[in-house]
Coordinates of N, CA and C in Angstrom, one line a residue:
X1 N 99.0 87.1 86.9 CA 99.8 86.1 86.7 C 101.0 86.0 87.5
X2 N 101.7 85.4 88.2 CA 102.2 85.2 88.8 C 103.9 85.5 88.3
X3 N 104.4 86.5 89.2 CA 106.0 86.2 88.4 C 106.9 85.4 88.6
X4 N 107.4 85.3 87.1 CA 108.9 84.0 87.2 C 109.8 84.1 87.9
X5 N 110.6 83.5 88.8 CA 112.0 83.6 89.2 C 112.7 82.3 88.9
X6 N 113.6 82.8 88.0 CA 114.3 82.2 87.9 C 115.9 81.4 88.4
X7 N 115.8 79.8 88.7 CA 116.6 79.3 89.8 C 118.1 80.1 89.4
X8 N 119.0 80.0 90.9 CA 120.1 80.5 90.8 C 120.7 79.5 90.3
X9 N 122.2 80.4 89.4 CA 123.4 78.8 89.5 C 123.8 78.5 90.8
X10 N 124.1 79.2 91.8 CA 124.9 78.4 93.0 C 123.7 79.2 94.0
X11 N 123.9 77.7 95.3 CA 123.1 78.0 96.1 C 124.3 78.1 97.1
X12 N 124.5 78.8 98.1 CA 125.6 78.2 99.1 C 124.8 77.8 100.8
X13 N 125.4 76.7 100.7 CA 124.7 76.1 102.2 C 125.6 76.1 103.0
X14 N 124.8 76.6 104.5 CA 126.3 77.3 104.8 C 125.4 76.7 106.5
X15 N 126.0 75.4 107.2 CA 125.7 75.2 108.4 C 126.4 76.0 110.0
X16 N 125.9 76.0 110.6 CA 126.4 77.0 111.6 C 125.9 76.2 113.5
X17 N 126.8 76.0 114.2 CA 126.8 75.6 115.3 C 127.7 76.7 116.0
X18 N 127.1 76.9 116.9 CA 127.6 78.0 117.8 C 128.9 78.6 117.5
X19 N 128.9 79.6 116.4 CA 130.1 80.2 115.6 C 130.0 81.1 115.5
X20 N 129.3 82.0 116.7 CA 129.0 83.5 116.6 C 130.1 84.3 116.8
X21 N 131.5 83.4 116.9 CA 132.4 84.2 116.8 C 132.8 84.6 115.1
X22 N 132.7 83.8 114.5 CA 133.3 84.0 113.0 C 131.9 84.3 111.8
X23 N 130.9 83.9 112.2 CA 129.6 83.4 111.1 C 129.3 85.3 110.6
X24 N 129.5 86.2 111.1 CA 129.6 87.5 110.1 C 130.6 87.1 108.8
X25 N 131.6 86.9 109.5 CA 132.8 87.0 108.5 C 132.5 86.5 107.5
X26 N 131.9 85.2 107.8 CA 131.7 83.8 106.5 C 130.6 84.5 106.1
X27 N 129.3 84.7 106.2 CA 128.8 85.6 105.5 C 129.0 86.6 104.3
X28 N 130.0 87.3 105.2 CA 130.1 88.4 104.3 C 131.0 88.0 103.1
X29 N 131.8 87.0 103.5 CA 132.8 86.5 102.3 C 132.2 85.9 101.2
X30 N 130.7 85.1 101.7 CA 129.9 84.9 100.4 C 129.1 85.6 99.9
X31 N 128.7 86.9 100.8 CA 128.2 88.4 99.9 C 128.4 88.9 99.0
X32 N 129.8 88.8 99.5 CA 130.8 90.0 98.7 C 131.4 89.2 97.5
X33 N 130.8 88.0 97.5 CA 131.3 87.4 95.7 C 130.6 88.0 95.0
X34 N 129.6 88.9 95.3 CA 129.3 89.9 93.8 C 128.8 88.9 92.9
X35 N 128.2 88.0 93.0 CA 127.1 87.1 91.4 C 125.6 87.7 92.3
X36 N 125.0 87.9 91.0 CA 123.7 87.9 91.4 C 122.8 86.2 91.2
X37 N 123.8 85.9 90.5 CA 122.9 84.1 90.8 C 123.5 83.0 91.7
X38 N 123.2 84.1 92.6 CA 123.7 82.9 94.2 C 122.7 83.4 95.2
X39 N 122.2 82.8 95.4 CA 121.2 82.6 97.3 C 121.9 81.7 98.5
X40 N 121.8 82.6 99.5 CA 122.9 82.3 100.6 C 122.1 81.4 101.8
X41 N 122.4 80.5 101.7 CA 121.1 80.1 103.0 C 121.9 79.2 104.4
X42 N 121.7 79.4 105.0 CA 122.0 79.5 106.4 C 121.1 78.4 107.3
X43 N 121.8 77.3 107.7 CA 121.4 76.7 108.6 C 121.5 76.6 109.9
X44 N 121.0 76.9 110.8 CA 121.3 77.3 112.6 C 121.1 75.9 113.0
X45 N 122.0 75.1 113.3 CA 121.8 73.8 113.2 C 121.6 73.7 115.4
X46 N 121.1 74.3 116.1 CA 120.4 74.6 117.4 C 121.8 75.1 118.4
X47 N 122.2 75.7 117.7 CA 123.0 76.7 118.5 C 122.3 77.2 119.7
X48 N 123.4 77.2 120.8 CA 123.1 78.0 121.9 C 123.7 79.5 122.0
X49 N 124.7 79.8 121.5 CA 125.3 81.0 121.3 C 124.9 82.3 120.7
X50 N 124.9 83.2 120.0 CA 124.1 84.2 119.9 C 124.5 84.3 118.3
X51 N 124.6 82.7 117.9 CA 124.7 82.8 116.1 C 123.3 82.6 115.5
X52 N 122.0 83.1 116.0 CA 121.1 83.2 114.8 C 121.0 84.5 115.1
X53 N 121.3 85.1 116.2 CA 121.1 87.0 115.9 C 122.0 88.0 115.3
X54 N 123.0 87.0 115.0 CA 124.2 88.0 113.9 C 123.8 87.5 112.9
X55 N 122.9 86.3 112.6 CA 122.5 86.0 111.4 C 121.8 86.9 110.8
X56 N 120.5 87.2 112.0 CA 119.2 87.7 111.3 C 119.8 89.1 111.0
X57 N 120.9 89.8 111.2 CA 121.4 91.0 111.0 C 121.8 90.9 109.4
X58 N 121.5 90.0 108.8 CA 121.7 89.4 107.6 C 120.3 89.6 106.8
X59 N 119.4 89.9 107.3 CA 118.2 89.7 106.6 C 117.6 90.3 105.4
X60 N 117.4 89.5 104.8 CA 117.0 90.4 103.2 C 118.2 89.9 102.6
X61 N 119.0 89.1 102.6 CA 120.4 89.0 102.1 C 120.7 87.2 102.2
X62 N 120.4 86.8 103.4 CA 120.5 85.5 103.4 C 119.4 84.8 104.2
X63 N 119.0 83.5 103.5 CA 117.8 83.0 104.5 C 118.2 81.7 105.7
X64 N 117.5 82.5 106.3 CA 118.2 81.8 108.0 C 116.8 80.3 107.8
X65 N 117.5 79.5 108.4 CA 116.4 78.1 108.7 C 117.6 77.6 110.2
X66 N 116.2 77.4 111.3 CA 116.5 77.1 112.5 C 116.1 75.7 112.2
X67 N 117.1 74.9 112.9 CA 116.3 73.4 113.1 C 117.4 73.0 114.5
X68 N 116.5 71.9 115.3 CA 117.6 71.4 116.5 C 118.2 70.4 116.1
X69 N 119.5 70.8 117.0 CA 120.8 70.3 116.5 C 120.6 68.6 116.1
X70 N 121.5 68.2 114.9 CA 121.4 67.1 114.4 C 122.5 66.9 113.8
X71 N 123.5 67.7 113.5 CA 124.5 67.3 112.8 C 125.3 67.8 111.7
X72 N 126.0 68.2 111.3 CA 126.4 69.5 110.0 C 125.9 68.0 109.1
X73 N 125.9 67.2 108.7 CA 125.0 66.1 107.5 C 123.6 66.7 107.9
X74 N 122.9 66.4 108.7 CA 121.7 67.0 108.3 C 121.6 68.4 108.2
X75 N 122.2 69.2 108.8 CA 121.9 70.8 108.7 C 122.0 70.9 106.6
X76 N 123.6 70.4 106.4 CA 123.6 70.4 105.1 C 122.5 70.1 104.1
X77 N 122.2 69.0 104.8 CA 121.0 68.2 103.7 C 119.7 69.2 104.0
X78 N 119.7 69.6 104.9 CA 118.2 70.8 105.2 C 118.6 71.7 104.3
X79 N 119.6 72.3 104.1 CA 120.3 73.6 103.5 C 119.6 73.3 101.7
X80 N 120.5 72.1 101.6 CA 120.4 71.6 100.2 C 118.9 71.4 99.6
X81 N 117.7 71.1 100.7 CA 116.3 70.9 100.5 C 115.6 72.1 100.0
X82 N 115.8 73.0 101.1 CA 115.4 74.6 101.3 C 116.1 75.1 99.5
X83 N 117.0 75.1 99.0 CA 117.9 75.7 98.0 C 117.4 75.4 96.7
X84 N 117.7 76.5 95.8 CA 117.2 76.8 94.3 C 118.1 76.2 93.3
X85 N 119.2 76.1 93.6 CA 120.2 76.4 92.9 C 120.6 75.3 92.2
X86 N 121.5 75.6 90.8 CA 121.7 74.5 90.0 C 123.0 73.8 90.6
X87 N 123.8 74.4 90.9 CA 125.0 74.5 91.9 C 124.9 74.4 93.8
X88 N 125.0 73.6 94.3 CA 125.3 73.6 95.7 C 126.7 73.8 96.2
X89 N 127.1 75.2 96.6 CA 128.6 75.5 97.0 C 128.5 75.8 98.5
X90 N 129.1 74.9 99.2 CA 129.4 74.7 100.2 C 130.2 75.6 101.3
X91 N 129.9 75.7 102.4 CA 130.6 76.7 103.3 C 130.5 76.9 104.8
X92 N 131.3 76.2 105.4 CA 131.0 76.4 106.6 C 131.1 77.6 107.5
X93 N 130.7 77.5 108.4 CA 130.2 78.6 109.3 C 131.2 79.5 110.1
X94 N 132.2 78.7 109.9 CA 133.7 79.4 110.5 C 134.8 79.6 109.2
X95 N 134.2 78.8 108.2 CA 135.2 79.2 107.0 C 135.0 80.4 106.4
X96 N 136.2 80.7 104.9 CA 135.6 82.1 104.5 C 135.9 81.4 102.8
X97 N 135.2 82.6 101.8 CA 135.5 81.9 100.9 C 136.4 83.4 100.5
X98 N 137.2 83.5 99.5 CA 138.0 84.6 99.1 C 137.5 85.2 97.8
X99 N 138.0 86.2 97.6 CA 137.3 86.9 96.3 C 137.4 86.0 95.1
X100 N 136.5 86.3 94.4 CA 136.4 85.6 93.1 C 136.5 83.6 93.3
X101 N 135.7 83.2 94.2 CA 135.9 82.2 94.4 C 134.7 81.0 93.6
X102 N 134.2 81.8 93.7 CA 132.4 81.4 92.6 C 132.3 81.4 91.2
X103 N 133.5 82.8 91.2 CA 133.8 82.6 89.9 C 134.6 81.5 89.3
X104 N 135.3 81.6 89.9 CA 136.5 80.4 89.3 C 135.7 78.9 89.6
X105 N 134.9 78.5 90.3 CA 134.1 77.7 90.2 C 133.3 77.7 88.7
X106 N 132.4 78.7 88.5 CA 131.7 79.0 87.2 C 132.5 78.6 86.1
X107 N 133.7 79.6 85.9 CA 134.6 79.2 84.8 C 134.9 77.9 84.6
X108 N 135.1 76.4 85.4 CA 135.2 75.3 85.4 C 134.0 74.4 84.9
X109 N 132.8 75.2 85.5 CA 131.4 74.2 85.5 C 131.4 75.2 83.7
X110 N 131.2 75.7 83.2 CA 131.3 76.1 82.0 C 132.0 74.9 80.7
X111 N 133.6 75.1 81.4 CA 134.2 74.5 80.3 C 134.0 72.7 80.7
X112 N 133.3 72.2 81.9 CA 133.0 70.9 81.8 C 131.7 70.6 82.1
X113 N 130.8 70.9 81.1 CA 129.3 70.7 81.4 C 129.0 69.4 81.8
X114 N 129.8 68.4 82.0 CA 129.3 67.0 82.3 C 129.9 67.0 84.1
X115 N 130.7 67.7 84.3 CA 131.0 67.7 85.9 C 129.8 67.4 87.3
X116 N 130.4 66.6 87.7 CA 129.3 66.5 88.8 C 129.8 67.1 90.3
X117 N 131.0 67.3 90.4 CA 131.8 67.9 91.4 C 132.9 69.0 90.9
X118 N 132.9 69.9 91.6 CA 134.1 71.2 91.1 C 134.5 71.7 92.9
X119 N 135.8 71.2 92.6 CA 136.8 72.1 94.0 C 137.9 72.4 93.7
X120 N 138.1 73.2 94.6 CA 139.1 74.6 94.8 C 140.2 74.0 95.6
X121 N 141.5 74.6 95.6 CA 142.1 74.2 97.3 C 142.1 75.5 98.2
X122 N 142.4 75.4 99.1 CA 142.4 75.7 100.4 C 143.7 76.0 101.2
X123 N 143.3 76.9 101.7 CA 144.5 77.2 103.3 C 144.0 77.1 104.0
X124 N 144.6 76.6 105.3 CA 144.2 76.4 106.6 C 144.7 78.5 107.4
X125 N 143.7 78.2 108.3 CA 143.8 79.7 109.2 C 143.8 78.9 110.5
X126 N 144.0 79.9 111.2 CA 143.8 79.6 112.7 C 142.7 80.9 113.2
X127 N 142.5 80.8 114.7 CA 141.5 81.5 115.2 C 141.4 82.9 114.5
X128 N 142.7 83.3 114.9 CA 142.7 84.9 114.6 C 142.7 85.3 112.6
X129 N 142.8 83.9 112.1 CA 142.6 84.3 110.7 C 143.8 84.3 109.7
X130 N 144.8 83.5 110.6 CA 146.3 84.2 110.4 C 146.5 82.4 109.2
X131 N 147.2 82.6 108.0 CA 147.5 81.5 107.2 C 148.4 80.5 108.0
X132 N 148.6 79.4 108.2 CA 149.1 78.4 108.6 C 149.5 77.1 107.3
X133 N 148.9 77.2 106.5 CA 149.5 76.5 105.2 C 148.4 76.3 104.5
X134 N 149.1 75.8 103.4 CA 148.2 75.1 101.8 C 147.5 74.0 102.4
X135 N 146.2 74.1 101.9 CA 145.8 72.6 101.7 C 145.6 72.0 100.4
X136 N 146.1 71.9 99.9 CA 146.0 71.4 98.2 C 145.0 69.9 98.0
X137 N 144.1 70.2 96.9 CA 143.6 68.9 96.5 C 144.2 68.0 95.6
X138 N 144.1 66.8 95.5 CA 144.8 66.2 94.4 C 143.5 66.5 93.4
X139 N 144.5 66.5 92.2 CA 143.3 66.6 90.7 C 143.1 65.0 90.6
X140 N 141.5 65.1 90.1 CA 141.2 64.2 89.8 C 141.7 62.7 88.9
X141 N 142.1 63.1 88.0 CA 143.0 61.9 87.4 C 142.1 61.3 86.4
X142 N 142.5 60.1 85.7 CA 141.8 59.5 84.9 C 140.9 58.8 85.1
X143 N 141.1 58.5 86.8 CA 140.0 57.5 87.6 C 139.8 58.2 88.7
X144 N 139.1 59.7 88.6 CA 138.5 60.3 89.9 C 138.0 59.1 91.1
X145 N 137.0 58.6 91.0 CA 136.9 57.5 92.3 C 138.1 56.8 92.9
X146 N 139.4 55.9 92.2 CA 140.0 55.4 92.5 C 141.4 56.7 93.5
X147 N 141.1 58.0 93.0 CA 141.9 59.3 93.4 C 141.4 59.2 94.2
X148 N 140.1 59.7 94.6 CA 139.3 59.9 95.7 C 139.8 58.8 96.9
X149 N 139.6 57.5 96.4 CA 139.2 56.1 97.4 C 140.7 56.1 98.2
X150 N 141.8 56.7 97.6 CA 143.1 56.9 98.3 C 143.2 57.3 99.7
X151 N 142.6 58.6 99.8 CA 142.5 59.9 100.3 C 141.5 61.0 99.9
X152 N 140.8 61.7 101.5 CA 140.0 62.9 101.1 C 141.1 63.7 101.2
X153 N 141.2 64.8 100.1 CA 141.7 65.8 100.1 C 141.4 67.3 100.2
X154 N 139.7 67.0 99.6 CA 138.8 67.8 99.4 C 138.3 68.7 100.4
X155 N 138.9 70.0 100.3 CA 137.9 70.7 101.7 C 136.6 71.2 101.1
X156 N 135.8 70.8 101.8 CA 134.5 71.2 101.6 C 133.9 72.3 101.6
X157 N 134.8 73.2 102.0 CA 134.4 74.8 101.9 C 134.8 75.3 100.9
X158 N 135.5 74.6 100.3 CA 135.7 74.6 98.5 C 135.2 74.1 97.2
X159 N 134.3 73.6 97.6 CA 133.5 72.4 96.6 C 132.1 72.9 96.0
X160 N 131.8 72.8 95.3 CA 130.3 72.6 95.2 C 130.0 71.3 94.4
X161 N 128.8 71.4 94.4 CA 128.4 69.8 93.8 C 127.0 70.1 93.2
X162 N 126.7 69.5 92.0 CA 125.7 69.5 90.9 C 124.7 69.2 91.4
X163 N 123.3 69.9 91.8 CA 122.4 68.9 92.0 C 121.6 68.0 91.3
X164 N 121.4 67.9 90.3 CA 120.7 66.4 89.3 C 121.5 65.4 90.1
X165 N 123.1 65.2 90.1 CA 124.0 64.6 90.2 C 123.4 64.2 92.1
X166 N 123.0 65.0 92.9 CA 122.2 64.5 94.5 C 121.2 63.9 93.9
X167 N 120.2 64.5 92.9 CA 119.4 64.0 92.6 C 119.5 62.1 92.4
X168 N 120.5 61.8 92.0 CA 120.8 60.5 91.5 C 121.5 60.1 92.9
X169 N 122.5 60.8 93.2 CA 123.2 59.9 94.4 C 122.8 60.0 95.8
X170 N 122.1 60.8 95.8 CA 122.0 61.1 97.4 C 122.6 62.6 97.7
X171 N 122.1 62.5 99.1 CA 122.9 63.6 99.7 C 123.7 62.7 101.1
X172 N 124.0 64.0 101.7 CA 125.2 63.4 102.9 C 124.2 62.5 104.1
X173 N 125.2 61.3 104.2 CA 124.5 60.7 105.5 C 124.8 60.8 106.3
X174 N 123.9 61.5 107.5 CA 124.1 61.6 108.8 C 124.8 60.6 109.4
X175 N 124.6 59.7 109.2 CA 124.8 57.8 110.3 C 126.3 58.0 110.0
X176 N 127.3 58.8 108.8 CA 128.5 58.7 108.6 C 128.9 59.7 109.5
X177 N 129.5 59.2 110.4 CA 130.1 60.8 111.2 C 131.8 61.0 110.6
X178 N 132.1 62.1 110.8 CA 133.3 62.3 110.5 C 133.7 62.8 108.8
X179 N 133.7 61.7 108.5 CA 134.2 61.7 106.6 C 132.7 61.6 106.0
X180 N 131.8 62.0 106.3 CA 130.5 62.2 105.8 C 130.5 62.9 104.3
X181 N 131.8 64.0 103.9 CA 132.0 64.8 103.0 C 132.5 63.1 101.8
X182 N 133.6 63.0 102.6 CA 134.3 61.8 102.0 C 133.4 60.8 101.1
X183 N 132.5 60.8 101.7 CA 131.4 59.5 101.1 C 131.0 60.1 100.0
X184 N 130.5 61.3 100.4 CA 129.7 61.6 99.0 C 130.2 62.0 97.7
X185 N 131.9 62.2 97.9 CA 132.5 62.9 97.0 C 132.8 61.6 96.0
X186 N 133.1 60.4 96.7 CA 133.4 58.8 96.4 C 132.0 58.4 95.5
X187 N 130.7 58.7 95.9 CA 129.3 58.5 95.2 C 129.2 59.1 93.8
X188 N 129.7 60.5 94.2 CA 129.5 61.1 92.7 C 130.7 60.6 91.7
X189 N 132.1 60.8 92.4 CA 132.8 60.8 91.2 C 132.8 58.9 90.9
X190 N 132.3 58.1 91.2 CA 131.8 56.5 91.1 C 131.3 57.0 89.6
X191 N 130.3 58.1 89.3 CA 129.2 57.9 88.1 C 129.6 59.1 87.9
X192 N 130.2 60.5 88.3 CA 130.0 61.7 87.3 C 131.4 62.2 87.0
X193 N 132.3 62.9 86.3 CA 133.1 63.6 86.0 C 133.8 64.5 87.4
X194 N 134.7 64.7 88.0 CA 135.3 65.8 88.9 C 136.1 66.6 88.4
X195 N 136.3 67.8 88.6 CA 137.1 69.2 88.1 C 137.7 69.7 89.5
X196 N 139.0 69.5 89.3 CA 140.0 70.4 90.3 C 140.5 71.9 89.1
X197 N 139.9 72.9 90.6 CA 140.6 73.8 90.1 C 141.7 74.1 91.0
X198 N 142.9 74.3 90.6 CA 144.4 74.3 91.2 C 144.8 75.6 91.4
X199 N 143.8 76.5 92.4 CA 144.1 77.8 93.3 C 143.4 77.6 94.0
X200 N 143.9 78.6 95.2 CA 143.7 78.6 96.4 C 142.3 79.5 96.3
X201 N 141.1 78.9 96.7 CA 139.7 79.7 96.6 C 139.2 79.8 98.3
X202 N 139.7 79.4 98.8 CA 138.6 79.1 100.4 C 139.8 79.3 101.3
X203 N 139.1 79.8 102.7 CA 140.3 79.5 103.6 C 139.6 78.8 105.0
X204 N 139.7 77.3 105.1 CA 139.7 76.3 106.2 C 140.3 76.8 107.8
X205 N 139.0 77.2 108.7 CA 139.4 77.2 109.9 C 139.8 76.3 110.5
X206 N 141.0 76.2 111.6 CA 141.0 75.1 112.2 C 141.6 75.3 114.0

């Protein structure tokens, strides 16, 4: 009889392109969330630096997928395809999750079982990891679609999407350059509730 493996609650999907300077810190911030219901998937999108070698040092704790360079949207889609979690939690290869980030999202998921998108606030950091300013997201309000249509304030690395919603609305469109995340938020918000967690939970590197 084959062993049964339960699907994790979260799949961290981390696209990486030439981010050897930061990727170890990024992966550490994901693994130190301390959740047993988390899988970490890294998609090396054709890096030409030492990123893949650094990621391989985390072998056994993360799943590394390598592909030719196709852009962030395609890399995230590949990670989604290879993942097993009920929720896809995004983290870019130079960003960081603060301690307790996934715990905050999990509480919001428990309290809002119909939600398709959960997102927290973030802080901007520079190359040295110093905080520059807060990057707060707008609450979804009574009509999440109209709220998000006016401006994209959601930080991708502070967000998570329910897998079943992606099955209905599709994933990232690689042809949408730049605002591919905004495009996805709008498609989800048009059909599913969205929930804002008003806490700084991730660090976005600029």
